[in-house]
Amino acid sequence: LAAAALWDVLGILLGGAELLFDGVKEHHVTLPSQSEPWNMKQLLVWIGQNLLKERPELFVQGDDVRPGILVLINDADWELMGQLDYELQDKDNVVFISTLHGG
Amino acid sequence: MPIQCSKCTEQRAVLKRPKTGQSLCKECFFIVFEEEIHHTIVSAQLFKPGETVAIGASGGKDSTVLAHVMKVLNERYKYGLNLMLLSVDEGITGYRDDSLETVKRNQEQYDLPLKIVSYEELYGWTMDAIVKQALDRGAKLLNVDKICTGHNADDLAETVLMNVLRGDIARLRRCTSISTSSGGEDVLPRCKPLKYAYEKEIVLYAYFKKLDYFSTECIYSPNAYRGHARAFLKDLESVRPSAIMAVLHSGENLSIKESVKMPVQGTCGRCGYISSQALCKACVLLEGLNRGLPKLGIGKHHRLHEKLLSQQPLSNAEERKLKAVDF
């Protein structure tokens, strides 16, 4: 029996990235149930369709995050976690920090 | 499966270093990041004991990290520096108000004296322009020996690229130098302790240390050309992170043919500040505002400088181009 698992994810946007999301920094989201676990690649598509408010080209590039936006999963660099292939766990915490804004 | 820190081999790694590919835990990252900046400072002999050093503070990530690290290293290695924060209030509502609030909090958090100089104080006008000159003049009011700024490796690589794209050989030659000596009595020596620090590490250092910084797009900053150079470098970095250091290295080691003519760095005919043109940028801006020609300070109008210096009127055709656009 396929578990009707829910993926509750906390997304946090910093460094100016929040400006593309109506200025909202914290997003508690419950991802729709699916048979396979959600991965980061799917999460980005979902964010693009459901949360991103303006100028998507400043956040995503192709099916990846735009270069210059840092991603942390549970407070660790996603480059250590498989990046787009990382499979999300329930209650994961994902932080996007833009470095493209003023220093 | 969490990855272990490659240095202490005990803690969980929190970042992959763009410079080396190493995986480090939080504590080892803090140490490595600070020690590299210490190494930069010592090997380039940026400071002498007893100096008063102003940290150019904007409230942004780079200057906030710079202020924090300078404070830590000055205490840890007994540099004997008298540190202070120096900010320029450009009078941009919203942007500057918030960033100055951040600097004011930094002053308390780091226990460093803060001086905010406003353009009004310096020039009698409130507007966004020429922070560099304003910093110098502010620092002079405070008897500062040196100014350090938060320029990082990514900024410098971007500047190298911009100067190549513009064919600006004079700037290309000097843009990577870690410190500039005093250029006359009005200009203080400047240095860049974060020159070899990656932006990614600066941002993560600020994030993990929970430093208080301000980030929002400066309403005056979007510059399409620079934006392309920046995006291009970020694209390269995502394929090969060492690209940033490689561009910086190339810039540092270029040598210019002797047959290349360099512009002579002179002084402004009106105020005496360094300027490669007959009039410095600040004086041109002021002149433009006084004459009701606001666009005089934007773009290149060198050919008009002699006329401005000698107080001659401009022709109608010249004036038309420099007036504000009516809506």
Tab-separated table of C-alpha atoms in Angstrom:
chain	number	residue	atom	x	y	z
A	1	LEU	CA	0.000	0.000	0.000
A	2	ALA	CA	1.453	3.316	-1.062
A	3	ALA	CA	1.728	5.543	1.948
A	4	ALA	CA	-0.173	8.789	1.567
A	5	ALA	CA	2.844	10.568	2.976
A	6	LEU	CA	2.887	14.316	3.171
A	7	TRP	CA	6.024	16.302	2.614
A	8	ASP	CA	5.999	19.329	4.824
A	9	VAL	CA	8.786	21.610	3.759
A	10	LEU	CA	9.881	24.938	5.170
A	11	GLY	CA	11.344	27.165	2.483
A	12	ILE	CA	13.243	30.293	3.484
A	13	LEU	CA	14.347	33.002	1.081
A	14	LEU	CA	17.132	35.425	1.936
A	15	GLY	CA	19.606	37.888	0.480
A	16	GLY	CA	17.014	39.531	-1.726
A	17	ALA	CA	15.551	36.325	-3.219
A	18	GLU	CA	12.406	36.992	-1.154
A	19	LEU	CA	11.678	39.975	-3.402
A	20	LEU	CA	10.607	37.528	-6.110
A	21	PHE	CA	8.108	35.997	-3.667
A	22	ASP	CA	6.119	39.061	-2.672
A	23	GLY	CA	8.761	39.881	-0.056
A	24	VAL	CA	7.730	36.845	2.016
A	25	LYS	CA	10.754	35.143	3.572
A	26	GLU	CA	9.204	32.052	5.157
A	27	HIS	CA	7.019	29.612	3.282
A	28	HIS	CA	5.570	26.568	5.042
A	29	VAL	CA	4.411	24.285	2.291
A	30	THR	CA	2.831	20.859	2.151
A	31	LEU	CA	3.704	19.163	-1.102
A	32	PRO	CA	1.031	17.023	-2.770
A	33	SER	CA	1.334	13.337	-2.181
A	34	GLN	CA	3.033	11.308	-4.922
A	35	SER	CA	4.212	7.706	-5.171
A	36	GLU	CA	7.934	8.592	-5.423
A	37	PRO	CA	9.641	10.868	-2.914
A	38	TRP	CA	9.914	14.505	-3.973
A	39	ASN	CA	13.354	15.601	-5.109
A	40	MET	CA	14.818	19.104	-5.380
A	41	LYS	CA	14.333	19.191	-9.128
A	42	GLN	CA	10.601	18.631	-8.699
A	43	LEU	CA	10.475	21.082	-5.813
A	44	LEU	CA	11.929	23.833	-8.041
A	45	VAL	CA	9.262	23.192	-10.674
A	46	TRP	CA	6.597	23.267	-7.984
A	47	ILE	CA	7.973	26.522	-6.533
A	48	GLY	CA	8.013	28.056	-10.013
A	49	GLN	CA	4.364	27.139	-10.533
A	50	ASN	CA	3.024	27.889	-7.077
A	51	LEU	CA	5.132	30.411	-5.176
A	52	LEU	CA	7.254	32.456	-7.534
A	53	LYS	CA	5.523	35.767	-8.100
A	54	GLU	CA	7.688	37.621	-10.568
A	55	ARG	CA	10.645	37.415	-12.921
A	56	PRO	CA	11.196	33.639	-12.742
A	57	GLU	CA	14.435	34.042	-14.747
A	58	LEU	CA	16.000	35.602	-11.645
A	59	PHE	CA	15.363	32.413	-9.665
A	60	VAL	CA	15.491	29.473	-12.029
A	61	GLN	CA	17.623	28.812	-15.077
A	62	GLY	CA	16.615	25.791	-17.107
A	63	ASP	CA	15.657	23.164	-14.531
A	64	ASP	CA	18.267	24.382	-12.036
A	65	VAL	CA	18.549	27.274	-9.596
A	66	ARG	CA	20.043	30.368	-11.175
A	67	PRO	CA	23.818	30.509	-10.579
A	68	GLY	CA	24.529	32.918	-7.726
A	69	ILE	CA	21.684	31.627	-5.566
A	70	LEU	CA	22.992	29.448	-2.741
A	71	VAL	CA	20.889	26.557	-1.514
A	72	LEU	CA	21.066	25.031	1.963
A	73	ILE	CA	19.179	21.889	2.948
A	74	ASN	CA	18.819	21.553	6.710
A	75	ASP	CA	21.548	24.179	7.062
A	76	ALA	CA	24.089	22.376	4.864
A	77	ASP	CA	25.280	23.359	1.378
A	78	TRP	CA	23.205	21.388	-1.131
A	79	GLU	CA	26.390	20.722	-3.109
A	80	LEU	CA	27.112	18.152	-0.395
A	81	MET	CA	23.677	16.568	-0.712
A	82	GLY	CA	23.288	15.717	-4.399
A	83	GLN	CA	21.744	19.044	-5.399
A	84	LEU	CA	18.800	18.493	-7.778
A	85	ASP	CA	18.700	14.745	-7.054
A	86	TYR	CA	18.365	15.169	-3.293
A	87	GLU	CA	15.240	13.381	-2.079
A	88	LEU	CA	13.266	15.534	0.310
A	89	GLN	CA	12.330	14.210	3.720
A	90	ASP	CA	9.319	15.281	5.713
A	91	LYS	CA	10.045	18.477	7.713
A	92	ASP	CA	13.055	19.399	5.638
A	93	ASN	CA	14.214	22.976	5.758
A	94	VAL	CA	15.377	24.510	2.468
A	95	VAL	CA	17.037	27.939	2.353
A	96	PHE	CA	17.699	29.929	-0.814
A	97	ILE	CA	20.122	32.838	-0.438
A	98	SER	CA	20.649	35.201	-3.311
A	99	THR	CA	24.168	36.578	-3.653
A	100	LEU	CA	23.192	38.681	-6.618
A	101	HIS	CA	22.184	41.698	-4.570
A	102	GLY	CA	24.233	44.567	-3.230
A	103	GLY	CA	27.259	44.000	-1.046
B	1	MET	CA	24.236	9.934	4.413
B	2	PRO	CA	25.795	13.078	5.881
B	3	ILE	CA	29.298	13.950	4.703
B	4	GLN	CA	31.940	14.399	7.397
B	5	CYS	CA	34.242	17.405	7.639
B	6	SER	CA	37.468	16.629	5.768
B	7	LYS	CA	39.512	18.656	8.263
B	8	CYS	CA	38.434	17.529	11.734
B	9	THR	CA	36.771	14.318	10.425
B	10	GLU	CA	34.326	14.511	13.346
B	11	GLN	CA	31.565	16.976	12.594
B	12	ARG	CA	29.025	16.991	9.791
B	13	ALA	CA	30.202	19.101	6.821
B	14	VAL	CA	28.025	22.134	6.047
B	15	LEU	CA	29.654	23.461	2.924
B	16	LYS	CA	31.739	22.591	-0.076
B	17	ARG	CA	34.446	25.221	-0.574
B	18	PRO	CA	34.369	26.679	-4.074
B	19	LYS	CA	38.096	27.415	-3.957
B	20	THR	CA	39.316	23.953	-3.002
B	21	GLY	CA	36.390	21.561	-3.190
B	22	GLN	CA	36.963	20.684	0.491
B	23	SER	CA	33.942	19.742	2.639
B	24	LEU	CA	34.038	21.534	5.992
B	25	CYS	CA	32.004	21.689	9.180
B	26	LYS	CA	30.898	25.027	10.570
B	27	GLU	CA	33.738	25.485	13.063
B	28	CYS	CA	36.496	24.445	10.645
B	29	PHE	CA	35.005	26.731	7.988
B	30	PHE	CA	35.088	29.726	10.351
B	31	ILE	CA	38.741	29.041	11.166
B	32	VAL	CA	39.843	28.491	7.555
B	33	PHE	CA	37.943	31.559	6.311
B	34	GLU	CA	39.398	33.849	8.988
B	35	GLU	CA	42.917	32.442	8.690
B	36	GLU	CA	42.966	33.001	4.943
B	37	ILE	CA	42.047	36.648	5.424
B	38	HIS	CA	44.726	36.928	8.127
B	39	HIS	CA	47.197	35.427	5.654
B	40	THR	CA	46.138	37.966	2.978
B	41	ILE	CA	46.622	40.826	5.447
B	42	VAL	CA	50.006	39.628	6.691
B	43	SER	CA	51.522	38.646	3.360
B	44	ALA	CA	50.502	41.896	1.652
B	45	GLN	CA	51.451	43.913	4.786
B	46	LEU	CA	48.193	45.821	4.635
B	47	PHE	CA	48.457	47.478	8.052
B	48	LYS	CA	50.960	48.806	10.568
B	49	PRO	CA	50.448	48.754	14.346
B	50	GLY	CA	48.893	51.928	15.705
B	51	GLU	CA	47.056	52.844	12.510
B	52	THR	CA	43.500	54.115	12.520
B	53	VAL	CA	41.588	52.140	9.910
B	54	ALA	CA	38.119	53.010	8.676
B	55	ILE	CA	36.012	50.117	7.441
B	56	GLY	CA	33.790	51.311	4.625
B	57	ALA	CA	30.417	50.078	5.910
B	58	SER	CA	27.289	49.863	3.792
B	59	GLY	CA	25.315	47.439	5.939
B	60	GLY	CA	25.602	44.861	3.132
B	61	LYS	CA	27.022	41.357	3.447
B	62	ASP	CA	30.595	42.130	2.384
B	63	SER	CA	31.230	45.084	4.656
B	64	THR	CA	29.416	43.395	7.552
B	65	VAL	CA	31.617	40.305	7.231
B	66	LEU	CA	34.681	42.534	6.807
B	67	ALA	CA	33.893	44.483	9.991
B	68	HIS	CA	33.323	41.261	11.934
B	69	VAL	CA	36.485	39.537	10.685
B	70	MET	CA	38.663	42.649	11.113
B	71	LYS	CA	37.496	42.948	14.707
B	72	VAL	CA	38.162	39.242	15.392
B	73	LEU	CA	41.627	39.263	13.763
B	74	ASN	CA	42.673	42.581	15.322
B	75	GLU	CA	42.032	41.014	18.736
B	76	ARG	CA	43.314	37.504	17.977
B	77	TYR	CA	46.572	38.591	16.340
B	78	LYS	CA	47.073	41.901	18.135
B	79	TYR	CA	47.340	44.011	14.970
B	80	GLY	CA	47.146	47.064	17.230
B	81	LEU	CA	44.689	48.790	14.909
B	82	ASN	CA	42.205	51.408	15.917
B	83	LEU	CA	39.146	50.289	13.919
B	84	MET	CA	36.073	52.298	13.091
B	85	LEU	CA	33.084	52.070	10.779
B	86	LEU	CA	32.564	54.754	8.148
B	87	SER	CA	29.332	55.069	6.191
B	88	VAL	CA	28.164	57.426	3.530
B	89	ASP	CA	24.572	58.581	3.628
B	90	GLU	CA	23.711	59.115	-0.022
B	91	GLY	CA	20.238	60.265	0.788
B	92	ILE	CA	18.456	57.505	-1.125
B	93	THR	CA	15.212	57.075	0.761
B	94	GLY	CA	14.307	53.546	1.704
B	95	TYR	CA	17.458	51.829	0.579
B	96	ARG	CA	19.894	53.886	2.585
B	97	ASP	CA	17.642	54.366	5.584
B	98	ASP	CA	17.421	50.611	6.127
B	99	SER	CA	21.052	49.908	5.396
B	100	LEU	CA	22.167	52.674	7.759
B	101	GLU	CA	19.986	51.167	10.473
B	102	THR	CA	21.920	47.921	9.908
B	103	VAL	CA	25.246	49.739	10.209
B	104	LYS	CA	24.059	51.369	13.436
B	105	ARG	CA	23.232	47.926	14.856
B	106	ASN	CA	26.646	46.648	13.685
B	107	GLN	CA	28.269	49.483	15.603
B	108	GLU	CA	26.749	48.150	18.824
B	109	GLN	CA	27.281	44.487	17.946
B	110	TYR	CA	30.990	44.984	17.206
B	111	ASP	CA	31.572	47.819	19.635
B	112	LEU	CA	33.257	49.973	16.995
B	113	PRO	CA	32.868	53.740	16.669
B	114	LEU	CA	30.733	54.793	13.702
B	115	LYS	CA	30.738	57.950	11.646
B	116	ILE	CA	28.114	58.578	9.009
B	117	VAL	CA	28.927	61.311	6.541
B	118	SER	CA	26.166	62.601	4.362
B	119	TYR	CA	26.453	64.007	0.886
B	120	GLU	CA	24.704	67.057	2.187
B	121	GLU	CA	27.499	67.581	4.663
B	122	LEU	CA	30.128	67.104	1.977
B	123	TYR	CA	28.698	68.759	-1.071
B	124	GLY	CA	25.527	70.534	-0.062
B	125	TRP	CA	23.469	68.215	-2.252
B	126	THR	CA	21.685	64.999	-1.496
B	127	MET	CA	22.021	62.444	-4.237
B	128	ASP	CA	23.470	59.131	-5.232
B	129	ALA	CA	26.998	59.480	-6.579
B	130	ILE	CA	30.695	58.892	-6.040
B	131	VAL	CA	30.827	57.040	-2.770
B	132	LYS	CA	34.549	56.670	-3.178
B	133	GLN	CA	35.263	60.355	-2.919
B	134	ALA	CA	32.765	60.799	-0.110
B	135	LEU	CA	34.493	58.022	1.882
B	136	ASP	CA	37.852	59.729	1.430
B	137	ARG	CA	36.588	63.068	2.549
B	138	GLY	CA	34.723	61.562	5.486
B	139	ALA	CA	37.828	59.660	6.541
B	140	LYS	CA	39.859	62.825	6.354
B	141	LEU	CA	37.521	64.518	8.786
B	142	LEU	CA	38.253	61.694	11.217
B	143	ASN	CA	42.051	61.540	10.892
B	144	VAL	CA	41.960	58.024	9.515
B	145	ASP	CA	45.197	56.531	8.103
B	146	LYS	CA	43.608	53.974	5.798
B	147	ILE	CA	40.283	52.748	4.470
B	148	CYS	CA	39.464	49.101	3.919
B	149	THR	CA	36.573	47.976	1.773
B	150	GLY	CA	34.647	44.733	1.360
B	151	HIS	CA	35.517	43.941	-2.270
B	152	ASN	CA	35.628	40.168	-2.687
B	153	ALA	CA	37.134	37.774	-5.251
B	154	ASP	CA	33.919	37.667	-7.296
B	155	ASP	CA	33.761	41.489	-7.432
B	156	LEU	CA	37.356	41.684	-8.598
B	157	ALA	CA	36.936	38.992	-11.250
B	158	GLU	CA	33.884	40.880	-12.488
B	159	THR	CA	35.867	44.124	-12.636
B	160	VAL	CA	38.699	42.441	-14.568
B	161	LEU	CA	36.151	41.166	-17.056
B	162	MET	CA	34.419	44.559	-17.302
B	163	ASN	CA	37.709	46.317	-18.004
B	164	VAL	CA	38.553	43.765	-20.707
B	165	LEU	CA	35.112	44.258	-22.246
B	166	ARG	CA	35.532	48.027	-22.193
B	167	GLY	CA	39.155	47.943	-23.377
B	168	ASP	CA	40.059	50.052	-20.354
B	169	ILE	CA	43.737	49.100	-20.092
B	170	ALA	CA	44.621	51.638	-17.406
B	171	ARG	CA	41.953	50.322	-15.042
B	172	LEU	CA	42.648	46.735	-16.035
B	173	ARG	CA	46.205	47.167	-14.850
B	174	ARG	CA	45.374	48.625	-11.468
B	175	CYS	CA	41.996	47.036	-10.631
B	176	THR	CA	43.418	43.885	-9.041
B	177	SER	CA	45.944	45.543	-6.732
B	178	ILE	CA	45.198	44.720	-3.117
B	179	SER	CA	46.081	48.170	-1.858
B	180	THR	CA	46.516	51.604	-3.325
B	181	SER	CA	48.980	54.040	-1.896
B	182	SER	CA	47.929	57.538	-1.071
B	183	GLY	CA	47.357	59.505	-4.259
B	184	GLY	CA	47.938	63.003	-2.988
B	185	GLU	CA	46.842	64.630	0.217
B	186	ASP	CA	43.119	64.224	-0.402
B	187	VAL	CA	43.258	60.520	-1.091
B	188	LEU	CA	43.817	57.937	1.611
B	189	PRO	CA	45.414	54.537	1.016
B	190	ARG	CA	42.798	51.834	0.482
B	191	CYS	CA	42.942	48.073	0.802
B	192	LYS	CA	40.801	44.991	0.246
B	193	PRO	CA	41.333	42.308	2.909
B	194	LEU	CA	38.570	40.130	1.367
B	195	LYS	CA	40.220	40.158	-2.056
B	196	TYR	CA	40.657	36.365	-2.140
B	197	ALA	CA	37.411	35.479	-0.366
B	198	TYR	CA	34.638	33.970	-2.485
B	199	GLU	CA	31.235	35.556	-2.340
B	200	LYS	CA	29.703	32.166	-1.563
B	201	GLU	CA	31.869	31.858	1.549
B	202	ILE	CA	31.195	35.442	2.626
B	203	VAL	CA	27.465	34.843	2.400
B	204	LEU	CA	27.664	31.503	4.221
B	205	TYR	CA	29.980	32.973	6.873
B	206	ALA	CA	27.413	35.714	7.492
B	207	TYR	CA	24.604	33.139	7.503
B	208	PHE	CA	26.238	30.651	9.883
B	209	LYS	CA	27.514	33.410	12.180
B	210	LYS	CA	24.024	34.948	12.049
B	211	LEU	CA	25.492	38.342	11.221
B	212	ASP	CA	23.041	41.140	10.786
B	213	TYR	CA	23.222	42.449	7.217
B	214	PHE	CA	20.981	44.265	4.846
B	215	SER	CA	20.191	43.116	1.340
B	216	THR	CA	17.959	44.582	-1.218
B	217	GLU	CA	18.514	45.680	-4.736
B	218	CYS	CA	19.844	49.232	-4.706
B	219	ILE	CA	17.361	51.168	-6.799
B	220	TYR	CA	20.167	52.988	-8.571
B	221	SER	CA	22.410	50.021	-9.250
B	222	PRO	CA	20.990	47.945	-12.101
B	223	ASN	CA	23.594	48.246	-14.793
B	224	ALA	CA	22.785	45.983	-17.683
B	225	TYR	CA	26.334	45.595	-18.934
B	226	ARG	CA	27.812	44.750	-15.537
B	227	GLY	CA	24.838	42.478	-14.922
B	228	HIS	CA	25.747	40.412	-17.980
B	229	ALA	CA	29.389	40.157	-16.885
B	230	ARG	CA	28.223	39.053	-13.449
B	231	ALA	CA	25.779	36.472	-14.770
B	232	PHE	CA	28.457	35.146	-17.128
B	233	LEU	CA	30.939	34.697	-14.263
B	234	LYS	CA	28.315	32.989	-12.097
B	235	ASP	CA	27.541	30.613	-14.978
B	236	LEU	CA	31.250	29.807	-15.326
B	237	GLU	CA	31.553	29.333	-11.565
B	238	SER	CA	28.732	26.810	-11.522
B	239	VAL	CA	30.617	24.687	-14.073
B	240	ARG	CA	34.063	25.226	-12.552
B	241	PRO	CA	34.298	27.182	-9.288
B	242	SER	CA	38.006	27.936	-9.769
B	243	ALA	CA	37.078	30.229	-12.696
B	244	ILE	CA	36.726	33.182	-10.298
B	245	MET	CA	40.281	32.792	-8.986
B	246	ALA	CA	41.568	32.135	-12.506
B	247	VAL	CA	40.148	35.407	-13.873
B	248	LEU	CA	41.568	37.270	-10.870
B	249	HIS	CA	44.955	35.580	-11.387
B	250	SER	CA	44.944	36.539	-15.073
B	251	GLY	CA	44.185	40.150	-14.175
B	252	GLU	CA	47.003	40.236	-11.613
B	253	ASN	CA	49.593	38.892	-14.009
B	254	LEU	CA	48.833	40.799	-17.162
B	255	SER	CA	51.627	43.055	-18.258
B	256	ILE	CA	50.947	45.977	-20.505
B	257	LYS	CA	53.088	46.640	-23.572
B	258	GLU	CA	55.281	49.689	-23.189
B	259	SER	CA	53.865	51.147	-26.369
B	260	VAL	CA	50.389	51.408	-24.771
B	261	LYS	CA	49.616	55.014	-23.878
B	262	MET	CA	48.211	55.443	-20.378
B	263	PRO	CA	46.100	58.399	-19.325
B	264	VAL	CA	47.962	60.539	-16.812
B	265	GLN	CA	46.171	60.708	-13.497
B	266	GLY	CA	45.728	64.391	-12.776
B	267	THR	CA	43.672	66.467	-10.399
B	268	CYS	CA	40.355	68.221	-10.725
B	269	GLY	CA	40.758	71.809	-11.949
B	270	ARG	CA	38.154	72.994	-9.453
B	271	CYS	CA	38.503	71.063	-6.182
B	272	GLY	CA	41.929	69.424	-6.501
B	273	TYR	CA	40.700	65.843	-5.938
B	274	ILE	CA	42.269	63.120	-8.160
B	275	SER	CA	40.598	62.935	-11.512
B	276	SER	CA	41.610	61.591	-14.900
B	277	GLN	CA	39.571	64.380	-16.493
B	278	ALA	CA	39.769	68.177	-16.231
B	279	LEU	CA	36.899	68.095	-13.702
B	280	CYS	CA	36.149	65.341	-11.203
B	281	LYS	CA	32.847	63.474	-11.254
B	282	ALA	CA	31.519	65.291	-8.164
B	283	CYS	CA	32.223	68.732	-9.605
B	284	VAL	CA	30.626	67.782	-12.941
B	285	LEU	CA	27.513	66.569	-11.134
B	286	LEU	CA	27.286	69.748	-9.100
B	287	GLU	CA	27.841	71.891	-12.154
B	288	GLY	CA	25.073	69.990	-13.935
B	289	LEU	CA	22.665	70.586	-11.080
B	290	ASN	CA	23.573	74.249	-10.798
B	291	ARG	CA	23.076	74.775	-14.513
B	292	GLY	CA	19.803	72.841	-14.561
B	293	LEU	CA	21.382	70.106	-16.706
B	294	PRO	CA	21.058	66.997	-14.538
B	295	LYS	CA	22.353	64.586	-17.188
B	296	LEU	CA	25.737	66.283	-17.235
B	297	GLY	CA	26.914	63.986	-14.468
B	298	ILE	CA	25.774	60.849	-16.287
B	299	GLY	CA	27.806	59.467	-19.154
B	300	LYS	CA	30.847	60.968	-20.744
B	301	HIS	CA	31.012	64.630	-21.577
B	302	HIS	CA	34.750	65.252	-21.282
B	303	ARG	CA	34.756	67.586	-24.239
B	304	LEU	CA	32.640	70.022	-22.244
B	305	HIS	CA	34.956	70.179	-19.215
B	306	GLU	CA	37.067	73.083	-20.480
B	307	LYS	CA	33.920	75.133	-21.053
B	308	LEU	CA	32.635	74.288	-17.563
B	309	LEU	CA	35.946	75.202	-15.943
B	310	SER	CA	36.038	78.559	-17.627
B	311	GLN	CA	32.347	79.196	-16.804
B	312	GLN	CA	31.381	79.473	-20.461
B	313	PRO	CA	27.792	78.830	-21.561
B	314	LEU	CA	27.026	75.666	-23.497
B	315	SER	CA	25.472	75.726	-26.936
B	316	ASN	CA	21.755	75.014	-27.324
B	317	ALA	CA	22.483	71.670	-28.937
B	318	GLU	CA	24.735	70.685	-26.024
B	319	GLU	CA	22.173	71.793	-23.448
B	320	ARG	CA	19.313	69.952	-25.098
B	321	LYS	CA	21.029	66.602	-24.616
B	322	LEU	CA	21.661	67.225	-20.929
B	323	LYS	CA	18.243	68.372	-19.772
B	324	ALA	CA	15.990	66.138	-17.745
B	325	VAL	CA	13.490	64.140	-19.774
B	326	ASP	CA	9.988	65.586	-19.462
B	327	PHE	CA	7.139	63.166	-19.000
